[in-house]
PDB file of C-alpha atoms in Angstrom:
ATOM      1  CA  MET H   1       0.434   6.653  20.089  1.00  0.00           C
ATOM      2  CA  GLU H   2      -3.425   6.803  20.348  1.00  0.00           C
ATOM      3  CA  LEU H   3      -4.458   6.959  16.984  1.00  0.00           C
ATOM      4  CA  GLU H   4      -8.052   6.682  16.328  1.00  0.00           C
ATOM      5  CA  ASN H   5      -8.552  10.087  18.270  1.00  0.00           C
ATOM      6  CA  LEU H   6      -5.151  11.598  17.572  1.00  0.00           C
ATOM      7  CA  THR H   7      -5.239  15.150  17.537  1.00  0.00           C
ATOM      8  CA  GLN H   8      -3.096  18.165  15.473  1.00  0.00           C
ATOM      9  CA  ALA H   9      -1.231  18.989  18.926  1.00  0.00           C
ATOM     10  CA  GLU H  10      -0.218  15.343  19.342  1.00  0.00           C
ATOM     11  CA  TYR H  11       0.616  14.549  15.717  1.00  0.00           C
ATOM     12  CA  GLU H  12       2.977  17.604  16.020  1.00  0.00           C
ATOM     13  CA  ALA H  13       4.447  16.499  19.172  1.00  0.00           C
ATOM     14  CA  HIS H  14       5.184  12.859  17.679  1.00  0.00           C
ATOM     15  CA  ILE H  15       7.031  14.036  14.757  1.00  0.00           C
ATOM     16  CA  ALA H  16       9.085  16.674  17.146  1.00  0.00           C
ATOM     17  CA  ASN H  17       9.893  13.568  19.427  1.00  0.00           C
ATOM     18  CA  LYS H  18      10.548  11.256  16.518  1.00  0.00           C
ATOM     19  CA  THR H  19       7.871   8.988  17.583  1.00  0.00           C
ATOM     20  CA  PHE H  20       5.671   9.246  14.793  1.00  0.00           C
ATOM     21  CA  ARG H  21       4.768   6.186  12.416  1.00  0.00           C
ATOM     22  CA  LEU H  22       2.959   6.870   9.624  1.00  0.00           C
ATOM     23  CA  ALA H  23       1.698   4.318   6.851  1.00  0.00           C
ATOM     24  CA  PHE H  24       0.585   5.071   3.250  1.00  0.00           C
ATOM     25  CA  VAL H  25      -2.063   2.358   2.036  1.00  0.00           C
ATOM     26  CA  GLY H  26      -3.310   2.923  -1.684  1.00  0.00           C
ATOM     27  CA  MET H  27      -3.597   1.491  -5.095  1.00  0.00           C
ATOM     28  CA  SER H  28      -0.196   0.455  -7.153  1.00  0.00           C
ATOM     29  CA  ASN H  29       0.995   3.545  -8.687  1.00  0.00           C
ATOM     30  CA  VAL H  30      -0.534   6.000  -6.802  1.00  0.00           C
ATOM     31  CA  GLY H  31       2.341   7.372  -4.913  1.00  0.00           C
ATOM     32  CA  LYS H  32       3.204   5.856  -1.794  1.00  0.00           C
ATOM     33  CA  SER H  33       6.874   4.922  -2.589  1.00  0.00           C
ATOM     34  CA  TYR H  34       7.544   8.417  -3.939  1.00  0.00           C
ATOM     35  CA  ARG H  35       5.529  10.311  -0.805  1.00  0.00           C
ATOM     36  CA  SER H  36       7.801   8.277   1.553  1.00  0.00           C
ATOM     37  CA  GLN H  37      11.089   8.725  -0.448  1.00  0.00           C
ATOM     38  CA  VAL H  38      10.304  12.624  -0.117  1.00  0.00           C
ATOM     39  CA  LEU H  39       9.726  11.966   3.592  1.00  0.00           C
ATOM     40  CA  ARG H  40      13.052  10.337   3.829  1.00  0.00           C
ATOM     41  CA  ASP H  41      15.164  12.548   1.803  1.00  0.00           C
ATOM     42  CA  GLU H  42      13.390  15.897   3.237  1.00  0.00           C
ATOM     43  CA  CYS H  43      12.312  15.241   6.664  1.00  0.00           C
ATOM     44  CA  GLY H  44      14.483  12.431   7.930  1.00  0.00           C
ATOM     45  CA  PHE H  45      12.138   9.926   8.101  1.00  0.00           C
ATOM     46  CA  MET H  46      12.898   6.055   8.001  1.00  0.00           C
ATOM     47  CA  TRP H  47      11.403   4.688   4.905  1.00  0.00           C
ATOM     48  CA  TYR H  48      10.609   1.071   5.524  1.00  0.00           C
ATOM     49  CA  HIS H  49       9.325  -0.371   1.949  1.00  0.00           C
ATOM     50  CA  VAL H  50       7.861  -3.908   2.187  1.00  0.00           C
ATOM     51  CA  ASP H  51       8.032  -4.367  -1.600  1.00  0.00           C
ATOM     52  CA  GLU H  52      11.969  -4.362  -1.217  1.00  0.00           C
ATOM     53  CA  GLU H  53      11.655  -6.482   2.136  1.00  0.00           C
ATOM     54  CA  ILE H  54       9.530  -9.054  -0.201  1.00  0.00           C
ATOM     55  CA  GLN H  55      12.113  -8.856  -2.742  1.00  0.00           C
ATOM     56  CA  LYS H  56      14.705 -10.219  -0.605  1.00  0.00           C
ATOM     57  CA  SER H  57      12.964 -12.448   1.269  1.00  0.00           C
ATOM     58  CA  LEU H  58      11.921 -14.309  -2.236  1.00  0.00           C
ATOM     59  CA  GLY H  59      15.268 -14.182  -3.584  1.00  0.00           C
ATOM     60  CA  PHE H  60      14.412 -11.207  -6.564  1.00  0.00           C
ATOM     61  CA  LYS H  61      16.273  -8.263  -7.223  1.00  0.00           C
ATOM     62  CA  ALA H  62      13.433  -6.307  -8.864  1.00  0.00           C
ATOM     63  CA  MET H  63       9.564  -6.235  -9.014  1.00  0.00           C
ATOM     64  CA  ASP H  64       9.627  -7.163 -12.528  1.00  0.00           C
ATOM     65  CA  GLU H  65      11.133 -10.334 -11.445  1.00  0.00           C
ATOM     66  CA  ILE H  66       8.214 -10.822  -9.310  1.00  0.00           C
ATOM     67  CA  SER H  67       5.844  -9.945 -11.851  1.00  0.00           C
ATOM     68  CA  ARG H  68       7.276 -12.884 -14.009  1.00  0.00           C
ATOM     69  CA  TRP H  69       7.493 -15.179 -11.266  1.00  0.00           C
ATOM     70  CA  ILE H  70       3.959 -14.769  -9.663  1.00  0.00           C
ATOM     71  CA  GLY H  71       2.351 -14.773 -13.305  1.00  0.00           C
ATOM     72  CA  TYR H  72      -1.249 -14.032 -14.268  1.00  0.00           C
ATOM     73  CA  PRO H  73      -3.942 -15.975 -12.241  1.00  0.00           C
ATOM     74  CA  ASN H  74      -4.833 -18.620 -14.931  1.00  0.00           C
ATOM     75  CA  SER H  75      -1.204 -19.782 -15.118  1.00  0.00           C
ATOM     76  CA  GLN H  76      -0.381 -22.935 -13.448  1.00  0.00           C
ATOM     77  CA  GLY H  77       0.890 -22.798  -9.809  1.00  0.00           C
ATOM     78  CA  TYR H  78      -0.158 -19.209  -9.544  1.00  0.00           C
ATOM     79  CA  ALA H  79      -2.308 -19.853  -6.321  1.00  0.00           C
ATOM     80  CA  GLU H  80       0.518 -21.260  -4.536  1.00  0.00           C
ATOM     81  CA  ARG H  81       2.742 -18.437  -5.632  1.00  0.00           C
ATOM     82  CA  GLU H  82       0.038 -16.057  -4.535  1.00  0.00           C
ATOM     83  CA  LYS H  83       0.031 -17.899  -1.096  1.00  0.00           C
ATOM     84  CA  THR H  84       3.843 -17.387  -0.997  1.00  0.00           C
ATOM     85  CA  TYR H  85       3.764 -13.791  -2.058  1.00  0.00           C
ATOM     86  CA  LEU H  86       1.221 -13.012   0.583  1.00  0.00           C
ATOM     87  CA  ALA H  87       2.787 -14.995   3.371  1.00  0.00           C
ATOM     88  CA  SER H  88       6.118 -12.930   2.914  1.00  0.00           C
ATOM     89  CA  GLU H  89       4.074  -9.515   2.781  1.00  0.00           C
ATOM     90  CA  ASP H  90       2.403 -10.679   6.000  1.00  0.00           C
ATOM     91  CA  LYS H  91       6.015 -11.588   7.535  1.00  0.00           C
ATOM     92  CA  HIS H  92       7.503  -7.996   6.779  1.00  0.00           C
ATOM     93  CA  THR H  93       4.585  -6.179   7.429  1.00  0.00           C
ATOM     94  CA  LYS H  94       3.909  -7.034  11.192  1.00  0.00           C
ATOM     95  CA  VAL H  95       7.189  -6.127  12.365  1.00  0.00           C
ATOM     96  CA  ASP H  96       7.058  -6.537  16.271  1.00  0.00           C
ATOM     97  CA  PHE H  97      10.376  -4.605  16.599  1.00  0.00           C
ATOM     98  CA  LEU H  98      11.666  -2.178  14.022  1.00  0.00           C
ATOM     99  CA  ASP H  99      14.406  -0.251  14.852  1.00  0.00           C
ATOM    100  CA  THR H 100      14.211   3.419  13.360  1.00  0.00           C
ATOM    101  CA  ASN H 101      17.233   4.640  14.565  1.00  0.00           C
ATOM    102  CA  GLY H 102      15.538   7.882  16.874  1.00  0.00           C
ATOM    103  CA  LYS H 103      13.909   8.384  13.436  1.00  0.00           C
ATOM    104  CA  ASN H 104      10.177   8.977  12.391  1.00  0.00           C
ATOM    105  CA  LEU H 105       8.911   6.046  10.220  1.00  0.00           C
ATOM    106  CA  VAL H 106       7.133   6.198   7.171  1.00  0.00           C
ATOM    107  CA  PHE H 107       5.641   2.519   6.121  1.00  0.00           C
ATOM    108  CA  ASP H 108       5.377   1.954   2.399  1.00  0.00           C
ATOM    109  CA  THR H 109       2.903  -0.711   2.095  1.00  0.00           C
ATOM    110  CA  THR H 110       2.104  -2.897  -0.879  1.00  0.00           C
ATOM    111  CA  GLY H 111      -1.402  -2.735  -3.077  1.00  0.00           C
ATOM    112  CA  SER H 112      -2.067  -6.080  -1.503  1.00  0.00           C
ATOM    113  CA  VAL H 113      -1.857  -4.876   2.362  1.00  0.00           C
ATOM    114  CA  ILE H 114      -5.769  -5.130   2.495  1.00  0.00           C
ATOM    115  CA  TYR H 115      -5.415  -9.006   1.818  1.00  0.00           C
ATOM    116  CA  LEU H 116      -3.138  -9.717   4.807  1.00  0.00           C
ATOM    117  CA  GLN H 117      -4.232 -11.714   7.782  1.00  0.00           C
ATOM    118  CA  ASN H 118      -6.709  -9.929  10.289  1.00  0.00           C
ATOM    119  CA  PRO H 119      -3.990  -9.450  13.293  1.00  0.00           C
ATOM    120  CA  THR H 120      -1.373  -7.751  10.712  1.00  0.00           C
ATOM    121  CA  LEU H 121      -3.865  -5.318   9.769  1.00  0.00           C
ATOM    122  CA  ALA H 122      -5.047  -4.685  13.325  1.00  0.00           C
ATOM    123  CA  TRP H 123      -1.360  -4.487  14.474  1.00  0.00           C
ATOM    124  CA  LEU H 124      -0.483  -1.742  11.381  1.00  0.00           C
ATOM    125  CA  LYS H 125      -3.658   0.126  12.490  1.00  0.00           C
ATOM    126  CA  GLU H 126      -2.720   0.325  15.984  1.00  0.00           C
ATOM    127  CA  ASN H 127       1.149   1.070  15.666  1.00  0.00           C
ATOM    128  CA  CYS H 128       0.888   3.390  12.482  1.00  0.00           C
ATOM    129  CA  LEU H 129      -1.117   6.184  11.466  1.00  0.00           C
ATOM    130  CA  VAL H 130      -2.709   4.689   8.219  1.00  0.00           C
ATOM    131  CA  VAL H 131      -3.413   7.221   5.206  1.00  0.00           C
ATOM    132  CA  ASN H 132      -4.870   6.009   2.390  1.00  0.00           C
ATOM    133  CA  LEU H 133      -3.884   7.754  -1.139  1.00  0.00           C
ATOM    134  CA  ASP H 134      -7.635   7.936  -2.401  1.00  0.00           C
ATOM    135  CA  ILE H 135      -8.383   7.967  -6.248  1.00  0.00           C
ATOM    136  CA  ASP H 136     -11.661   8.853  -7.788  1.00  0.00           C
ATOM    137  CA  GLU H 137     -13.355   5.431  -8.848  1.00  0.00           C
ATOM    138  CA  ARG H 138     -13.473   7.104 -12.384  1.00  0.00           C
ATOM    139  CA  ALA H 139      -9.473   6.326 -12.183  1.00  0.00           C
ATOM    140  CA  ILE H 140     -10.141   2.684 -12.478  1.00  0.00           C
ATOM    141  CA  ASP H 141     -10.357   2.576 -16.365  1.00  0.00           C
ATOM    142  CA  THR H 142      -6.549   4.611 -16.753  1.00  0.00           C
ATOM    143  CA  MET H 143      -5.178   2.072 -13.769  1.00  0.00           C
ATOM    144  CA  THR H 144      -6.652  -0.946 -15.972  1.00  0.00           C
ATOM    145  CA  LYS H 145      -4.732   0.633 -19.038  1.00  0.00           C
ATOM    146  CA  LYS H 146      -1.631   0.962 -16.824  1.00  0.00           C
ATOM    147  CA  PHE H 147      -1.596  -2.261 -15.174  1.00  0.00           C
ATOM    148  CA  PHE H 148      -1.525  -4.130 -18.704  1.00  0.00           C
ATOM    149  CA  GLU H 149       1.071  -1.402 -20.214  1.00  0.00           C
ATOM    150  CA  LYS H 150       3.752  -2.812 -17.227  1.00  0.00           C
ATOM    151  CA  PRO H 151       2.151  -5.564 -14.917  1.00  0.00           C
ATOM    152  CA  LYS H 152       3.343  -5.815 -10.996  1.00  0.00           C
ATOM    153  CA  PRO H 153       2.861  -8.604  -8.727  1.00  0.00           C
ATOM    154  CA  ILE H 154      -0.817  -8.735  -7.772  1.00  0.00           C
ATOM    155  CA  ALA H 155      -2.923 -10.893  -5.667  1.00  0.00           C
ATOM    156  CA  TRP H 156      -6.151 -11.273  -7.352  1.00  0.00           C
ATOM    157  CA  SER H 157      -8.023 -13.015  -3.908  1.00  0.00           C
ATOM    158  CA  GLY H 158     -10.417 -14.748  -6.062  1.00  0.00           C
ATOM    159  CA  PHE H 159     -11.616 -12.195  -8.428  1.00  0.00           C
ATOM    160  CA  PHE H 160     -10.262 -13.912 -11.661  1.00  0.00           C
ATOM    161  CA  LYS H 161     -13.437 -15.963 -12.404  1.00  0.00           C
ATOM    162  CA  PRO H 162     -13.420 -16.964 -16.196  1.00  0.00           C
ATOM    163  CA  ASN H 163     -16.860 -16.980 -18.236  1.00  0.00           C
ATOM    164  CA  GLU H 164     -17.663 -19.356 -20.557  1.00  0.00           C
ATOM    165  CA  GLY H 165     -16.242 -18.521 -23.889  1.00  0.00           C
ATOM    166  CA  GLU H 166     -14.265 -15.842 -22.890  1.00  0.00           C
ATOM    167  CA  THR H 167     -10.782 -15.300 -23.766  1.00  0.00           C
ATOM    168  CA  GLU H 168      -7.739 -14.825 -21.187  1.00  0.00           C
ATOM    169  CA  LYS H 169      -7.764 -11.200 -22.092  1.00  0.00           C
ATOM    170  CA  GLU H 170     -11.353 -10.240 -22.065  1.00  0.00           C
ATOM    171  CA  THR H 171     -11.599 -12.397 -18.589  1.00  0.00           C
ATOM    172  CA  LEU H 172      -8.670  -9.809 -17.169  1.00  0.00           C
ATOM    173  CA  GLU H 173     -10.349  -7.060 -18.761  1.00  0.00           C
ATOM    174  CA  ARG H 174     -13.624  -7.804 -17.019  1.00  0.00           C
ATOM    175  CA  CYS H 175     -12.203  -8.946 -13.460  1.00  0.00           C
ATOM    176  CA  TYR H 176      -9.768  -6.251 -13.103  1.00  0.00           C
ATOM    177  CA  PRO H 177     -11.847  -3.564 -12.594  1.00  0.00           C
ATOM    178  CA  GLU H 178     -13.807  -5.209 -10.444  1.00  0.00           C
ATOM    179  CA  LEU H 179     -11.209  -6.374  -8.287  1.00  0.00           C
ATOM    180  CA  LEU H 180      -9.645  -2.318  -8.008  1.00  0.00           C
ATOM    181  CA  ALA H 181     -13.133  -1.304  -7.008  1.00  0.00           C
ATOM    182  CA  ASP H 182     -12.996  -3.926  -3.961  1.00  0.00           C
ATOM    183  CA  ARG H 183      -9.470  -2.634  -2.882  1.00  0.00           C
ATOM    184  CA  LEU H 184     -10.757   1.059  -3.134  1.00  0.00           C
ATOM    185  CA  LYS H 185     -13.550  -0.192  -0.362  1.00  0.00           C
ATOM    186  CA  LYS H 186     -11.176  -1.928   1.584  1.00  0.00           C
ATOM    187  CA  TYR H 187      -8.152   0.723   1.483  1.00  0.00           C
ATOM    188  CA  ARG H 188     -10.585   3.162   2.884  1.00  0.00           C
ATOM    189  CA  ALA H 189     -12.186   0.845   5.680  1.00  0.00           C
ATOM    190  CA  LEU H 190      -8.767   0.114   6.742  1.00  0.00           C
ATOM    191  CA  SER H 191      -7.271   3.580   6.945  1.00  0.00           C
ATOM    192  CA  HIS H 192      -7.659   6.575   9.794  1.00  0.00           C
ATOM    193  CA  ILE H 193      -7.855   8.873   7.299  1.00  0.00           C
ATOM    194  CA  ASN H 194      -8.680   9.116   3.327  1.00  0.00           C
ATOM    195  CA  ILE H 195      -6.672  11.865   1.283  1.00  0.00           C
ATOM    196  CA  PRO H 196      -7.454  12.340  -2.324  1.00  0.00           C
ATOM    197  CA  ALA H 197      -3.844  11.483  -3.808  1.00  0.00           C
ATOM    198  CA  GLU H 198      -4.126  14.517  -5.877  1.00  0.00           C
ATOM    199  CA  LYS H 199      -3.857  16.749  -2.906  1.00  0.00           C
ATOM    200  CA  LEU H 200      -0.183  15.458  -2.394  1.00  0.00           C
ATOM    201  CA  TYR H 201       1.143  15.599  -5.809  1.00  0.00           C
ATOM    202  CA  ASP H 202       4.209  17.630  -6.411  1.00  0.00           C
ATOM    203  CA  ARG H 203       4.325  18.569  -2.256  1.00  0.00           C
ATOM    204  CA  SER H 204       7.496  18.635  -0.508  1.00  0.00           C
ATOM    205  CA  GLY H 205       7.850  16.621   2.562  1.00  0.00           C
ATOM    206  CA  SER H 206       7.050  19.421   5.197  1.00  0.00           C
ATOM    207  CA  GLU H 207       3.723  20.222   2.806  1.00  0.00           C
ATOM    208  CA  THR H 208       2.739  16.539   2.967  1.00  0.00           C
ATOM    209  CA  LEU H 209       2.685  16.350   6.860  1.00  0.00           C
ATOM    210  CA  ASP H 210       0.834  19.993   6.759  1.00  0.00           C
ATOM    211  CA  VAL H 211      -1.812  18.139   4.417  1.00  0.00           C
ATOM    212  CA  ILE H 212      -2.038  14.989   6.516  1.00  0.00           C
ATOM    213  CA  LYS H 213      -2.474  17.639   9.570  1.00  0.00           C
ATOM    214  CA  THR H 214      -5.760  19.147   8.470  1.00  0.00           C
ATOM    215  CA  TYR H 215      -7.481  15.573   8.695  1.00  0.00           C
ATOM    216  CA  LEU H 216      -7.002  15.195  11.965  1.00  0.00           C
ATOM    217  CA  LYS H 217      -8.878  16.755  15.083  1.00  0.00           C
ATOM    218  CA  LYS H 218      -7.871  20.501  16.640  1.00  0.00           C
TER     219      LYS H 218
END
């Protein structure tokens, strides 16, 4: 489907014909997986969960296991583990053939999708309507606090840069907001449409699809 200029009528037709492919991107904990689950449970979408595919590929059973394995960016071997993680994510994001069993598809990406190879990002944008669940820059402080309460596997992409005399904690607290600000810009650039995440809070599956529709051309 032609996505750059997708109209509301074409959007509705793809959904009705079970040929619609939607990809959620955005920060961790912004609601990508919850929205995907709602679309699966209420609207019959196939939910493709990239995190789960990475877990299986790397031999883990839960996200916290990956968090412990990948560690923080100053830990020994982090760069190689980050490379391994992103290679797995790249493999399970650029899926040339995905049998949807005649269902619409919701593609639940990870927070580090924007650091994948350019051909993978181009494939995603060509094959899915990419919707960024956007947040305000002011939310970065809150997300930083949440990260340190419950760390998730993360690609730092070179943003961890200790200053002389800093403790590890001070470096993390300084660099993590910078990383999030960079990610925010990249999510917006990757997406066909950007929707404030709060507009989809507590929405049903059909309401979610209706909100997305309002961002398309008539």
